[in-house]
JSON list of C-alpha atoms and ligand atoms in Angstrom, two decimals:
[
{"chain": "A", "resi": 29, "resn": "UNK", "atom": "CA", "xyz": [0.03, 0.01, -0.12]},
{"chain": "A", "resi": 30, "resn": "UNK", "atom": "CA", "xyz": [1.19, 3.47, -0.60]},
{"chain": "A", "resi": 31, "resn": "UNK", "atom": "CA", "xyz": [1.97, 6.03, 1.92]},
{"chain": "A", "resi": 32, "resn": "UNK", "atom": "CA", "xyz": [-0.92, 8.14, 3.17]},
{"chain": "A", "resi": 33, "resn": "UNK", "atom": "CA", "xyz": [-0.14, 11.90, 2.64]},
{"chain": "A", "resi": 34, "resn": "UNK", "atom": "CA", "xyz": [-2.03, 14.10, 4.98]},
{"chain": "A", "resi": 35, "resn": "UNK", "atom": "CA", "xyz": [-3.46, 17.19, 3.46]},
{"chain": "A", "resi": 36, "resn": "UNK", "atom": "CA", "xyz": [-4.65, 20.04, 5.73]},
{"chain": "A", "resi": 37, "resn": "UNK", "atom": "CA", "xyz": [-8.30, 20.52, 6.06]},
{"chain": "A", "resi": 38, "resn": "UNK", "atom": "CA", "xyz": [-9.85, 22.29, 3.27]},
{"chain": "A", "resi": 39, "resn": "UNK", "atom": "CA", "xyz": [-12.50, 24.14, 5.20]},
{"chain": "A", "resi": 40, "resn": "UNK", "atom": "CA", "xyz": [-11.74, 25.38, 8.64]},
{"chain": "A", "resi": 41, "resn": "UNK", "atom": "CA", "xyz": [-14.43, 26.83, 10.90]},
{"chain": "A", "resi": 42, "resn": "UNK", "atom": "CA", "xyz": [-13.47, 29.22, 13.76]},
{"chain": "A", "resi": 43, "resn": "UNK", "atom": "CA", "xyz": [-16.50, 30.14, 16.00]},
{"chain": "A", "resi": 44, "resn": "UNK", "atom": "CA", "xyz": [-16.78, 31.92, 19.45]},
{"chain": "A", "resi": 45, "resn": "UNK", "atom": "CA", "xyz": [-17.89, 35.05, 21.16]},
{"chain": "A", "resi": 46, "resn": "UNK", "atom": "CA", "xyz": [-16.77, 38.54, 20.40]},
{"chain": "A", "resi": 47, "resn": "UNK", "atom": "CA", "xyz": [-13.03, 39.24, 20.80]},
{"chain": "A", "resi": 48, "resn": "UNK", "atom": "CA", "xyz": [-12.15, 35.74, 21.53]},
{"chain": "A", "resi": 49, "resn": "UNK", "atom": "CA", "xyz": [-9.15, 35.96, 18.99]},
{"chain": "A", "resi": 50, "resn": "UNK", "atom": "CA", "xyz": [-10.73, 34.19, 16.07]},
{"chain": "A", "resi": 51, "resn": "UNK", "atom": "CA", "xyz": [-9.98, 36.79, 13.51]},
{"chain": "A", "resi": 52, "resn": "UNK", "atom": "CA", "xyz": [-6.42, 37.29, 14.36]},
{"chain": "A", "resi": 53, "resn": "UNK", "atom": "CA", "xyz": [-5.64, 33.60, 14.41]},
{"chain": "A", "resi": 54, "resn": "UNK", "atom": "CA", "xyz": [-7.89, 32.88, 11.47]},
{"chain": "A", "resi": 55, "resn": "UNK", "atom": "CA", "xyz": [-6.06, 35.41, 9.16]},
{"chain": "A", "resi": 56, "resn": "UNK", "atom": "CA", "xyz": [-2.67, 34.00, 10.15]},
{"chain": "A", "resi": 57, "resn": "UNK", "atom": "CA", "xyz": [-3.77, 30.48, 9.46]},
{"chain": "A", "resi": 58, "resn": "UNK", "atom": "CA", "xyz": [-5.25, 31.49, 6.10]},
{"chain": "A", "resi": 59, "resn": "UNK", "atom": "CA", "xyz": [-2.21, 33.26, 5.05]},
{"chain": "A", "resi": 60, "resn": "UNK", "atom": "CA", "xyz": [0.02, 30.30, 6.06]},
{"chain": "A", "resi": 61, "resn": "UNK", "atom": "CA", "xyz": [-2.14, 27.76, 4.22]},
{"chain": "A", "resi": 62, "resn": "UNK", "atom": "CA", "xyz": [-2.76, 30.00, 1.22]},
{"chain": "A", "resi": 63, "resn": "UNK", "atom": "CA", "xyz": [-6.47, 30.07, 1.90]},
{"chain": "A", "resi": 64, "resn": "UNK", "atom": "CA", "xyz": [-9.17, 32.68, 1.78]},
{"chain": "A", "resi": 65, "resn": "UNK", "atom": "CA", "xyz": [-9.82, 34.36, 5.05]},
{"chain": "A", "resi": 66, "resn": "UNK", "atom": "CA", "xyz": [-13.58, 35.15, 5.49]},
{"chain": "A", "resi": 67, "resn": "UNK", "atom": "CA", "xyz": [-14.61, 37.02, 8.49]},
{"chain": "A", "resi": 68, "resn": "UNK", "atom": "CA", "xyz": [-18.47, 36.69, 8.40]},
{"chain": "A", "resi": 69, "resn": "UNK", "atom": "CA", "xyz": [-19.00, 39.27, 11.19]},
{"chain": "A", "resi": 70, "resn": "UNK", "atom": "CA", "xyz": [-18.19, 41.87, 8.53]},
{"chain": "A", "resi": 71, "resn": "UNK", "atom": "CA", "xyz": [-21.42, 41.17, 6.72]},
{"chain": "A", "resi": 72, "resn": "UNK", "atom": "CA", "xyz": [-23.70, 41.64, 9.70]},
{"chain": "A", "resi": 73, "resn": "UNK", "atom": "CA", "xyz": [-21.74, 44.70, 10.58]},
{"chain": "A", "resi": 74, "resn": "UNK", "atom": "CA", "xyz": [-22.10, 46.08, 7.01]},
{"chain": "A", "resi": 75, "resn": "UNK", "atom": "CA", "xyz": [-25.81, 45.66, 6.97]},
{"chain": "A", "resi": 76, "resn": "UNK", "atom": "CA", "xyz": [-26.07, 47.29, 10.42]},
{"chain": "A", "resi": 77, "resn": "UNK", "atom": "CA", "xyz": [-23.97, 50.25, 9.18]},
{"chain": "A", "resi": 78, "resn": "UNK", "atom": "CA", "xyz": [-26.15, 50.72, 6.11]},
{"chain": "A", "resi": 79, "resn": "UNK", "atom": "CA", "xyz": [-29.36, 50.64, 8.21]},
{"chain": "A", "resi": 80, "resn": "UNK", "atom": "CA", "xyz": [-27.85, 53.35, 10.56]},
{"chain": "A", "resi": 81, "resn": "UNK", "atom": "CA", "xyz": [-26.52, 55.48, 7.72]},
{"chain": "A", "resi": 82, "resn": "UNK", "atom": "CA", "xyz": [-29.90, 55.39, 6.09]},
{"chain": "A", "resi": 83, "resn": "UNK", "atom": "CA", "xyz": [-31.67, 56.27, 9.32]},
{"chain": "A", "resi": 84, "resn": "UNK", "atom": "CA", "xyz": [-33.70, 53.09, 9.14]},
{"chain": "A", "resi": 85, "resn": "UNK", "atom": "CA", "xyz": [-35.77, 51.95, 12.10]},
{"chain": "A", "resi": 86, "resn": "UNK", "atom": "CA", "xyz": [-33.63, 48.97, 13.31]},
{"chain": "A", "resi": 87, "resn": "UNK", "atom": "CA", "xyz": [-36.73, 47.49, 14.80]},
{"chain": "A", "resi": 88, "resn": "UNK", "atom": "CA", "xyz": [-38.38, 47.19, 11.43]},
{"chain": "A", "resi": 89, "resn": "UNK", "atom": "CA", "xyz": [-37.42, 43.68, 10.63]},
{"chain": "A", "resi": 90, "resn": "UNK", "atom": "CA", "xyz": [-39.08, 43.61, 7.18]},
{"chain": "A", "resi": 91, "resn": "UNK", "atom": "CA", "xyz": [-37.30, 46.67, 6.06]},
{"chain": "A", "resi": 92, "resn": "UNK", "atom": "CA", "xyz": [-33.86, 45.61, 7.29]},
{"chain": "A", "resi": 93, "resn": "UNK", "atom": "CA", "xyz": [-34.36, 42.21, 5.85]},
{"chain": "A", "resi": 94, "resn": "UNK", "atom": "CA", "xyz": [-35.25, 43.56, 2.43]},
{"chain": "A", "resi": 95, "resn": "UNK", "atom": "CA", "xyz": [-32.28, 45.80, 2.50]},
{"chain": "A", "resi": 96, "resn": "UNK", "atom": "CA", "xyz": [-29.92, 42.93, 3.43]},
{"chain": "A", "resi": 97, "resn": "UNK", "atom": "CA", "xyz": [-31.27, 40.91, 0.48]},
{"chain": "A", "resi": 98, "resn": "UNK", "atom": "CA", "xyz": [-30.73, 43.77, -2.00]},
{"chain": "A", "resi": 99, "resn": "UNK", "atom": "CA", "xyz": [-27.45, 45.22, -0.90]},
{"chain": "A", "resi": 100, "resn": "UNK", "atom": "CA", "xyz": [-24.17, 44.09, -2.43]},
{"chain": "A", "resi": 101, "resn": "UNK", "atom": "CA", "xyz": [-21.40, 44.02, 0.15]},
{"chain": "A", "resi": 102, "resn": "UNK", "atom": "CA", "xyz": [-17.95, 43.90, -1.66]},
{"chain": "A", "resi": 103, "resn": "UNK", "atom": "CA", "xyz": [-14.95, 42.42, 0.10]},
{"chain": "A", "resi": 104, "resn": "UNK", "atom": "CA", "xyz": [-11.67, 42.95, -1.72]},
{"chain": "A", "resi": 105, "resn": "UNK", "atom": "CA", "xyz": [-8.01, 42.84, -1.28]},
{"chain": "A", "resi": 106, "resn": "UNK", "atom": "CA", "xyz": [-6.78, 45.55, 0.92]},
{"chain": "A", "resi": 107, "resn": "UNK", "atom": "CA", "xyz": [-5.63, 48.74, -0.94]},
{"chain": "A", "resi": 108, "resn": "UNK", "atom": "CA", "xyz": [-4.33, 50.44, 2.20]},
{"chain": "A", "resi": 109, "resn": "UNK", "atom": "CA", "xyz": [-1.78, 49.39, 4.64]},
{"chain": "A", "resi": 110, "resn": "UNK", "atom": "CA", "xyz": [-3.38, 50.54, 7.77]},
{"chain": "A", "resi": 111, "resn": "UNK", "atom": "CA", "xyz": [-3.93, 47.21, 9.54]},
{"chain": "A", "resi": 112, "resn": "UNK", "atom": "CA", "xyz": [-6.97, 46.05, 7.58]},
{"chain": "A", "resi": 113, "resn": "UNK", "atom": "CA", "xyz": [-7.22, 42.47, 6.37]},
{"chain": "A", "resi": 114, "resn": "UNK", "atom": "CA", "xyz": [-9.41, 43.53, 3.39]},
{"chain": "A", "resi": 115, "resn": "UNK", "atom": "CA", "xyz": [-11.29, 46.40, 1.89]},
{"chain": "A", "resi": 116, "resn": "UNK", "atom": "CA", "xyz": [-15.04, 46.51, 2.58]},
{"chain": "A", "resi": 117, "resn": "UNK", "atom": "CA", "xyz": [-17.14, 48.53, 0.11]},
{"chain": "A", "resi": 118, "resn": "UNK", "atom": "CA", "xyz": [-20.78, 49.32, -0.22]},
{"chain": "A", "resi": 119, "resn": "UNK", "atom": "CA", "xyz": [-21.88, 51.14, -3.21]},
{"chain": "A", "resi": 120, "resn": "UNK", "atom": "CA", "xyz": [-18.16, 52.18, -3.79]},
{"chain": "A", "resi": 121, "resn": "UNK", "atom": "CA", "xyz": [-17.83, 53.61, -0.42]},
{"chain": "A", "resi": 122, "resn": "UNK", "atom": "CA", "xyz": [-14.94, 52.24, 1.73]},
{"chain": "A", "resi": 123, "resn": "UNK", "atom": "CA", "xyz": [-16.57, 51.31, 5.09]},
{"chain": "A", "resi": 124, "resn": "UNK", "atom": "CA", "xyz": [-13.77, 49.17, 6.41]},
{"chain": "A", "resi": 125, "resn": "UNK", "atom": "CA", "xyz": [-13.26, 51.12, 9.70]},
{"chain": "A", "resi": 126, "resn": "UNK", "atom": "CA", "xyz": [-16.80, 52.58, 9.89]},
{"chain": "A", "resi": 127, "resn": "UNK", "atom": "CA", "xyz": [-18.21, 49.02, 10.63]},
{"chain": "A", "resi": 128, "resn": "UNK", "atom": "CA", "xyz": [-16.02, 48.77, 13.64]},
{"chain": "A", "resi": 129, "resn": "UNK", "atom": "CA", "xyz": [-17.51, 51.83, 15.37]},
{"chain": "A", "resi": 130, "resn": "UNK", "atom": "CA", "xyz": [-19.22, 51.69, 18.77]},
{"chain": "A", "resi": 131, "resn": "UNK", "atom": "CA", "xyz": [-22.47, 52.60, 17.14]},
{"chain": "A", "resi": 132, "resn": "UNK", "atom": "CA", "xyz": [-22.45, 49.51, 14.93]},
{"chain": "A", "resi": 133, "resn": "UNK", "atom": "CA", "xyz": [-21.29, 47.22, 17.76]},
{"chain": "A", "resi": 134, "resn": "UNK", "atom": "CA", "xyz": [-24.35, 48.61, 19.81]},
{"chain": "A", "resi": 135, "resn": "UNK", "atom": "CA", "xyz": [-26.94, 47.48, 17.15]},
{"chain": "A", "resi": 136, "resn": "UNK", "atom": "CA", "xyz": [-25.44, 44.60, 15.28]},
{"chain": "A", "resi": 137, "resn": "UNK", "atom": "CA", "xyz": [-26.71, 41.97, 17.61]},
{"chain": "A", "resi": 138, "resn": "UNK", "atom": "CA", "xyz": [-30.34, 43.08, 16.82]},
{"chain": "A", "resi": 139, "resn": "UNK", "atom": "CA", "xyz": [-29.78, 42.89, 13.08]},
{"chain": "A", "resi": 140, "resn": "UNK", "atom": "CA", "xyz": [-27.98, 39.60, 13.42]},
{"chain": "A", "resi": 141, "resn": "UNK", "atom": "CA", "xyz": [-30.95, 38.05, 15.20]},
{"chain": "A", "resi": 142, "resn": "UNK", "atom": "CA", "xyz": [-33.34, 38.63, 12.20]},
{"chain": "A", "resi": 143, "resn": "UNK", "atom": "CA", "xyz": [-33.98, 35.18, 10.44]},
{"chain": "A", "resi": 144, "resn": "UNK", "atom": "CA", "xyz": [-34.36, 36.75, 6.99]},
{"chain": "A", "resi": 145, "resn": "UNK", "atom": "CA", "xyz": [-31.15, 38.74, 7.37]},
{"chain": "A", "resi": 146, "resn": "UNK", "atom": "CA", "xyz": [-29.28, 35.55, 8.45]},
{"chain": "A", "resi": 147, "resn": "UNK", "atom": "CA", "xyz": [-30.81, 33.54, 5.60]},
{"chain": "A", "resi": 148, "resn": "UNK", "atom": "CA", "xyz": [-29.55, 36.04, 3.03]},
{"chain": "A", "resi": 149, "resn": "UNK", "atom": "CA", "xyz": [-25.99, 36.31, 4.50]},
{"chain": "A", "resi": 150, "resn": "UNK", "atom": "CA", "xyz": [-25.68, 32.59, 5.36]},
{"chain": "A", "resi": 151, "resn": "UNK", "atom": "CA", "xyz": [-26.40, 31.53, 1.69]},
{"chain": "A", "resi": 152, "resn": "UNK", "atom": "CA", "xyz": [-23.75, 33.90, 0.44]},
{"chain": "A", "resi": 153, "resn": "UNK", "atom": "CA", "xyz": [-21.35, 32.48, 3.00]},
{"chain": "A", "resi": 154, "resn": "UNK", "atom": "CA", "xyz": [-21.99, 29.00, 2.24]},
{"chain": "A", "resi": 155, "resn": "UNK", "atom": "CA", "xyz": [-21.53, 29.39, -1.46]},
{"chain": "A", "resi": 156, "resn": "UNK", "atom": "CA", "xyz": [-18.03, 30.84, -0.92]},
{"chain": "A", "resi": 157, "resn": "UNK", "atom": "CA", "xyz": [-17.08, 28.27, 1.76]},
{"chain": "A", "resi": 158, "resn": "UNK", "atom": "CA", "xyz": [-18.06, 25.28, -0.31]},
{"chain": "A", "resi": 159, "resn": "UNK", "atom": "CA", "xyz": [-15.26, 26.22, -2.79]},
{"chain": "A", "resi": 160, "resn": "UNK", "atom": "CA", "xyz": [-12.95, 25.05, -0.08]},
{"chain": "A", "resi": 161, "resn": "UNK", "atom": "CA", "xyz": [-9.54, 26.58, 0.83]},
{"chain": "A", "resi": 162, "resn": "UNK", "atom": "CA", "xyz": [-11.08, 28.65, 3.27]},
{"chain": "A", "resi": 163, "resn": "UNK", "atom": "CA", "xyz": [-10.74, 29.80, 6.93]},
{"chain": "A", "resi": 164, "resn": "UNK", "atom": "CA", "xyz": [-14.18, 31.01, 7.91]},
{"chain": "A", "resi": 165, "resn": "UNK", "atom": "CA", "xyz": [-14.74, 32.95, 11.19]},
{"chain": "A", "resi": 166, "resn": "UNK", "atom": "CA", "xyz": [-18.13, 33.65, 12.83]},
{"chain": "A", "resi": 167, "resn": "UNK", "atom": "CA", "xyz": [-20.58, 32.42, 15.38]},
{"chain": "A", "resi": 168, "resn": "UNK", "atom": "CA", "xyz": [-22.49, 29.66, 13.40]},
{"chain": "A", "resi": 169, "resn": "UNK", "atom": "CA", "xyz": [-20.08, 28.50, 10.86]},
{"chain": "A", "resi": 170, "resn": "UNK", "atom": "CA", "xyz": [-19.68, 24.97, 12.37]},
{"chain": "A", "resi": 171, "resn": "UNK", "atom": "CA", "xyz": [-23.46, 24.71, 13.33]},
{"chain": "A", "resi": 172, "resn": "UNK", "atom": "CA", "xyz": [-25.12, 26.37, 10.25]},
{"chain": "A", "resi": 173, "resn": "UNK", "atom": "CA", "xyz": [-22.91, 27.69, 7.40]},
{"chain": "A", "resi": 174, "resn": "UNK", "atom": "CA", "xyz": [-20.65, 24.83, 7.00]},
{"chain": "A", "resi": 175, "resn": "UNK", "atom": "CA", "xyz": [-21.57, 21.90, 9.23]},
{"chain": "A", "resi": 176, "resn": "UNK", "atom": "CA", "xyz": [-19.50, 19.74, 7.07]},
{"chain": "A", "resi": 177, "resn": "UNK", "atom": "CA", "xyz": [-16.28, 21.75, 7.69]},
{"chain": "A", "resi": 178, "resn": "UNK", "atom": "CA", "xyz": [-13.22, 19.64, 7.94]},
{"chain": "A", "resi": 179, "resn": "UNK", "atom": "CA", "xyz": [-12.03, 21.26, 11.10]},
{"chain": "A", "resi": 180, "resn": "UNK", "atom": "CA", "xyz": [-14.13, 23.04, 13.70]},
{"chain": "A", "resi": 181, "resn": "UNK", "atom": "CA", "xyz": [-12.66, 25.04, 16.52]},
{"chain": "A", "resi": 182, "resn": "UNK", "atom": "CA", "xyz": [-14.63, 26.95, 19.14]},
{"chain": "A", "resi": 183, "resn": "UNK", "atom": "CA", "xyz": [-12.72, 29.57, 20.89]},
{"chain": "A", "resi": 184, "resn": "UNK", "atom": "CA", "xyz": [-13.48, 30.76, 24.32]},
{"chain": "A", "resi": 185, "resn": "UNK", "atom": "CA", "xyz": [-12.11, 33.29, 26.76]},
{"chain": "A", "resi": 186, "resn": "UNK", "atom": "CA", "xyz": [-13.49, 34.97, 29.83]},
{"chain": "A", "resi": 187, "resn": "UNK", "atom": "CA", "xyz": [-15.44, 38.19, 29.29]},
{"chain": "A", "resi": 188, "resn": "UNK", "atom": "CA", "xyz": [-12.78, 40.07, 31.29]},
{"chain": "A", "resi": 189, "resn": "UNK", "atom": "CA", "xyz": [-10.01, 38.82, 29.04]},
{"chain": "A", "resi": 190, "resn": "UNK", "atom": "CA", "xyz": [-11.90, 39.58, 25.94]},
{"chain": "A", "resi": 191, "resn": "UNK", "atom": "CA", "xyz": [-12.73, 43.18, 27.03]},
{"chain": "A", "resi": 192, "resn": "UNK", "atom": "CA", "xyz": [-9.09, 43.73, 27.99]},
{"chain": "A", "resi": 193, "resn": "UNK", "atom": "CA", "xyz": [-8.06, 42.58, 24.43]},
{"chain": "A", "resi": 194, "resn": "UNK", "atom": "CA", "xyz": [-10.56, 44.79, 22.69]},
{"chain": "A", "resi": 195, "resn": "UNK", "atom": "CA", "xyz": [-9.60, 47.66, 24.91]},
{"chain": "A", "resi": 196, "resn": "UNK", "atom": "CA", "xyz": [-5.93, 47.37, 24.10]},
{"chain": "A", "resi": 197, "resn": "UNK", "atom": "CA", "xyz": [-6.85, 47.04, 20.35]},
{"chain": "A", "resi": 198, "resn": "UNK", "atom": "CA", "xyz": [-8.85, 50.32, 20.38]},
{"chain": "A", "resi": 199, "resn": "UNK", "atom": "CA", "xyz": [-6.34, 52.22, 22.22]},
{"chain": "A", "resi": 200, "resn": "UNK", "atom": "CA", "xyz": [-3.57, 50.90, 19.87]},
{"chain": "A", "resi": 201, "resn": "UNK", "atom": "CA", "xyz": [-5.68, 52.43, 16.95]},
{"chain": "A", "resi": 202, "resn": "UNK", "atom": "CA", "xyz": [-5.78, 55.74, 18.85]},
{"chain": "A", "resi": 203, "resn": "UNK", "atom": "CA", "xyz": [-9.46, 55.49, 19.64]},
{"chain": "A", "resi": 204, "resn": "UNK", "atom": "CA", "xyz": [-11.03, 56.48, 22.87]},
{"chain": "A", "resi": 205, "resn": "UNK", "atom": "CA", "xyz": [-11.86, 53.42, 25.00]},
{"chain": "A", "resi": 206, "resn": "UNK", "atom": "CA", "xyz": [-13.32, 52.61, 28.40]},
{"chain": "A", "resi": 207, "resn": "UNK", "atom": "CA", "xyz": [-12.69, 49.15, 29.85]},
{"chain": "A", "resi": 208, "resn": "UNK", "atom": "CA", "xyz": [-15.77, 48.91, 32.07]},
{"chain": "A", "resi": 209, "resn": "UNK", "atom": "CA", "xyz": [-18.13, 50.05, 29.27]},
{"chain": "A", "resi": 210, "resn": "UNK", "atom": "CA", "xyz": [-16.46, 47.60, 26.70]},
{"chain": "A", "resi": 211, "resn": "UNK", "atom": "CA", "xyz": [-17.05, 44.79, 29.38]},
{"chain": "A", "resi": 212, "resn": "UNK", "atom": "CA", "xyz": [-20.67, 45.61, 29.97]},
{"chain": "A", "resi": 213, "resn": "UNK", "atom": "CA", "xyz": [-21.42, 45.89, 26.34]},
{"chain": "A", "resi": 214, "resn": "UNK", "atom": "CA", "xyz": [-19.61, 42.63, 25.56]},
{"chain": "A", "resi": 215, "resn": "UNK", "atom": "CA", "xyz": [-21.52, 40.61, 28.09]},
{"chain": "A", "resi": 216, "resn": "UNK", "atom": "CA", "xyz": [-24.76, 42.10, 26.70]},
{"chain": "A", "resi": 217, "resn": "UNK", "atom": "CA", "xyz": [-23.70, 41.21, 23.11]},
{"chain": "A", "resi": 218, "resn": "UNK", "atom": "CA", "xyz": [-22.82, 37.60, 24.08]},
{"chain": "A", "resi": 219, "resn": "UNK", "atom": "CA", "xyz": [-26.21, 37.35, 25.84]},
{"chain": "A", "resi": 220, "resn": "UNK", "atom": "CA", "xyz": [-28.13, 38.39, 22.78]},
{"chain": "A", "resi": 221, "resn": "UNK", "atom": "CA", "xyz": [-26.01, 36.31, 20.43]},
{"chain": "A", "resi": 222, "resn": "UNK", "atom": "CA", "xyz": [-26.36, 33.10, 22.51]},
{"chain": "A", "resi": 223, "resn": "UNK", "atom": "CA", "xyz": [-30.09, 33.47, 23.26]},
{"chain": "A", "resi": 224, "resn": "UNK", "atom": "CA", "xyz": [-31.39, 34.37, 19.84]},
{"chain": "A", "resi": 225, "resn": "UNK", "atom": "CA", "xyz": [-33.77, 31.92, 18.30]},
{"chain": "A", "resi": 226, "resn": "UNK", "atom": "CA", "xyz": [-31.92, 31.49, 14.94]},
{"chain": "A", "resi": 227, "resn": "UNK", "atom": "CA", "xyz": [-28.41, 30.17, 14.89]},
{"chain": "A", "resi": 228, "resn": "UNK", "atom": "CA", "xyz": [-27.45, 31.04, 18.38]},
{"chain": "A", "resi": 229, "resn": "UNK", "atom": "CA", "xyz": [-23.81, 31.24, 19.32]},
{"chain": "A", "resi": 230, "resn": "UNK", "atom": "CA", "xyz": [-22.77, 27.68, 20.44]},
{"chain": "A", "resi": 231, "resn": "UNK", "atom": "CA", "xyz": [-20.24, 25.07, 19.71]},
{"chain": "A", "resi": 232, "resn": "UNK", "atom": "CA", "xyz": [-21.02, 22.35, 17.23]},
{"chain": "A", "resi": 233, "resn": "UNK", "atom": "CA", "xyz": [-21.18, 18.89, 18.73]},
{"chain": "A", "resi": 234, "resn": "UNK", "atom": "CA", "xyz": [-17.99, 17.92, 16.98]},
{"chain": "A", "resi": 235, "resn": "UNK", "atom": "CA", "xyz": [-16.13, 21.37, 17.49]},
{"chain": "A", "resi": 236, "resn": "UNK", "atom": "CA", "xyz": [-12.94, 21.27, 19.46]},
{"chain": "A", "resi": 237, "resn": "UNK", "atom": "CA", "xyz": [-13.08, 23.84, 22.26]},
{"chain": "A", "resi": 238, "resn": "UNK", "atom": "CA", "xyz": [-10.15, 26.01, 22.85]},
{"chain": "A", "resi": 239, "resn": "UNK", "atom": "CA", "xyz": [-9.90, 28.08, 25.98]},
{"chain": "A", "resi": 240, "resn": "UNK", "atom": "CA", "xyz": [-7.51, 30.95, 25.20]},
{"chain": "A", "resi": 241, "resn": "UNK", "atom": "CA", "xyz": [-7.57, 32.76, 28.49]},
{"chain": "A", "resi": 242, "resn": "UNK", "atom": "CA", "xyz": [-3.96, 31.88, 29.36]},
{"chain": "A", "resi": 243, "resn": "UNK", "atom": "CA", "xyz": [-2.65, 31.59, 25.86]},
{"chain": "A", "resi": 244, "resn": "UNK", "atom": "CA", "xyz": [-1.04, 34.26, 23.58]},
{"chain": "A", "resi": 245, "resn": "UNK", "atom": "CA", "xyz": [-1.71, 34.83, 19.95]},
{"chain": "A", "resi": 246, "resn": "UNK", "atom": "CA", "xyz": [1.16, 32.53, 18.90]},
{"chain": "A", "resi": 247, "resn": "UNK", "atom": "CA", "xyz": [0.15, 29.72, 21.08]},
{"chain": "A", "resi": 248, "resn": "UNK", "atom": "CA", "xyz": [-3.27, 29.76, 19.85]},
{"chain": "A", "resi": 249, "resn": "UNK", "atom": "CA", "xyz": [-1.96, 29.68, 16.24]},
{"chain": "A", "resi": 250, "resn": "UNK", "atom": "CA", "xyz": [0.43, 26.78, 16.99]},
{"chain": "A", "resi": 251, "resn": "UNK", "atom": "CA", "xyz": [-2.33, 24.77, 18.59]},
{"chain": "A", "resi": 252, "resn": "UNK", "atom": "CA", "xyz": [-4.70, 25.20, 15.67]},
{"chain": "A", "resi": 253, "resn": "UNK", "atom": "CA", "xyz": [-1.92, 24.37, 13.25]},
{"chain": "A", "resi": 254, "resn": "UNK", "atom": "CA", "xyz": [-1.14, 21.10, 15.15]},
{"chain": "A", "resi": 255, "resn": "UNK", "atom": "CA", "xyz": [-4.77, 20.23, 14.73]},
{"chain": "A", "resi": 256, "resn": "UNK", "atom": "CA", "xyz": [-4.56, 20.80, 10.94]},
{"chain": "A", "resi": 257, "resn": "UNK", "atom": "CA", "xyz": [-1.93, 18.10, 10.71]},
{"chain": "B", "resi": 24, "resn": "DC", "atom": "O1", "xyz": [-17.26, 38.87, 14.95]},
{"chain": "B", "resi": 24, "resn": "DC", "atom": "P1", "xyz": [-17.90, 40.22, 15.08]},
{"chain": "B", "resi": 24, "resn": "DC", "atom": "O2", "xyz": [-17.69, 40.89, 16.34]},
{"chain": "B", "resi": 24, "resn": "DC", "atom": "O3", "xyz": [-17.46, 41.03, 13.94]},
{"chain": "B", "resi": 24, "resn": "DC", "atom": "O4", "xyz": [-19.49, 40.05, 14.88]},
{"chain": "B", "resi": 24, "resn": "DC", "atom": "C1", "xyz": [-20.42, 41.03, 14.84]},
{"chain": "B", "resi": 24, "resn": "DC", "atom": "C2", "xyz": [-21.87, 40.56, 15.15]},
{"chain": "B", "resi": 24, "resn": "DC", "atom": "O5", "xyz": [-22.22, 39.76, 14.11]},
{"chain": "B", "resi": 24, "resn": "DC", "atom": "C3", "xyz": [-21.85, 39.76, 16.43]},
{"chain": "B", "resi": 24, "resn": "DC", "atom": "O6", "xyz": [-22.52, 40.42, 17.47]},
{"chain": "B", "resi": 24, "resn": "DC", "atom": "C4", "xyz": [-22.68, 38.64, 16.12]},
{"chain": "B", "resi": 24, "resn": "DC", "atom": "C5", "xyz": [-22.90, 38.60, 14.65]},
{"chain": "B", "resi": 24, "resn": "DC", "atom": "N1", "xyz": [-22.47, 37.44, 13.95]},
{"chain": "B", "resi": 24, "resn": "DC", "atom": "C6", "xyz": [-23.24, 36.39, 13.69]},
{"chain": "B", "resi": 24, "resn": "DC", "atom": "O7", "xyz": [-24.42, 36.42, 14.32]},
{"chain": "B", "resi": 24, "resn": "DC", "atom": "N2", "xyz": [-23.04, 35.33, 12.99]},
{"chain": "B", "resi": 24, "resn": "DC", "atom": "C7", "xyz": [-21.70, 35.31, 12.37]},
{"chain": "B", "resi": 24, "resn": "DC", "atom": "N3", "xyz": [-21.49, 34.23, 11.72]},
{"chain": "B", "resi": 24, "resn": "DC", "atom": "C8", "xyz": [-20.92, 36.39, 12.60]},
{"chain": "B", "resi": 24, "resn": "DC", "atom": "C9", "xyz": [-21.24, 37.52, 13.31]}
]
C-alpha cells in the first residue's frame, strides 16, 4: 500500500464570542495555508452600518431584511496598509473602519438576530465556503453555515480577558476606549448572540473547544496548526 499523505483540512470553521481571538488567528492561518480568510461578522456589521446610515428603524425587521437581500457588500484585497485584512465596500464607499464603530457594535446583535437577514447572508457565506480552501470565522459556521467543515474550533475566553483585548486594540488604533463600558457591552452582546432563536452562538457537537484565557496569539496559532496536521 502507498503511504498516506495528510493534506490540511480544506474548510476550517472558527467560531466563538466577540474578541475571542478568532480573526487574528484565522487570518494568520489562512495566510500560512494560502486559503481565503473570510470573517463573516463583517457582513452583519455592514448591513447594520447601512441601516444606521440610512436612518432606518432597526426594529423594522421587514425593512432591514429587504435591504440585506438587496445590498451588495464587496470584500476585496486591501488597498491600504493600515492594519486592515481587506477592503469592505458598499456602493463604492470604503466602510472598512466604519463598521468597527461603537455605534455599529451597539446595534449589530439586533440585526444579526433577524432570520431573513441571516438567511440572506448565510447563503452567500455557504456558497463561498463550499469552494474550499477557506478559513471562515463567525458564530455559526460549524453549526449552520458549513456543518460539513473539515475542522471546527470553538474559541472561548472570559469576558474580562476579551474586554481587555478589545480595549488594548482600540487604544492602539488611537481611539477612545473605556474598559468597563466595553466589558458590559460585550456581556450584553454575548447574551443576545447566544439566546437568539436562529443560529445562536454555541459550539457544534464535533467542535474542538479551545480556551485561550492563558494563551497568547502565537500559542493559539500553533495549537490550531497542530490540529490541521
Ligand atoms: O465577530 P464580530 O464581532 O465582527 O461580529 C459582529 C456581530 O455579528 C456579532 O454580534 C454577532 C454577529 N455574527 C453572527 O451572528 N454570525 C456570524 N457568523 C458572525 C457574526
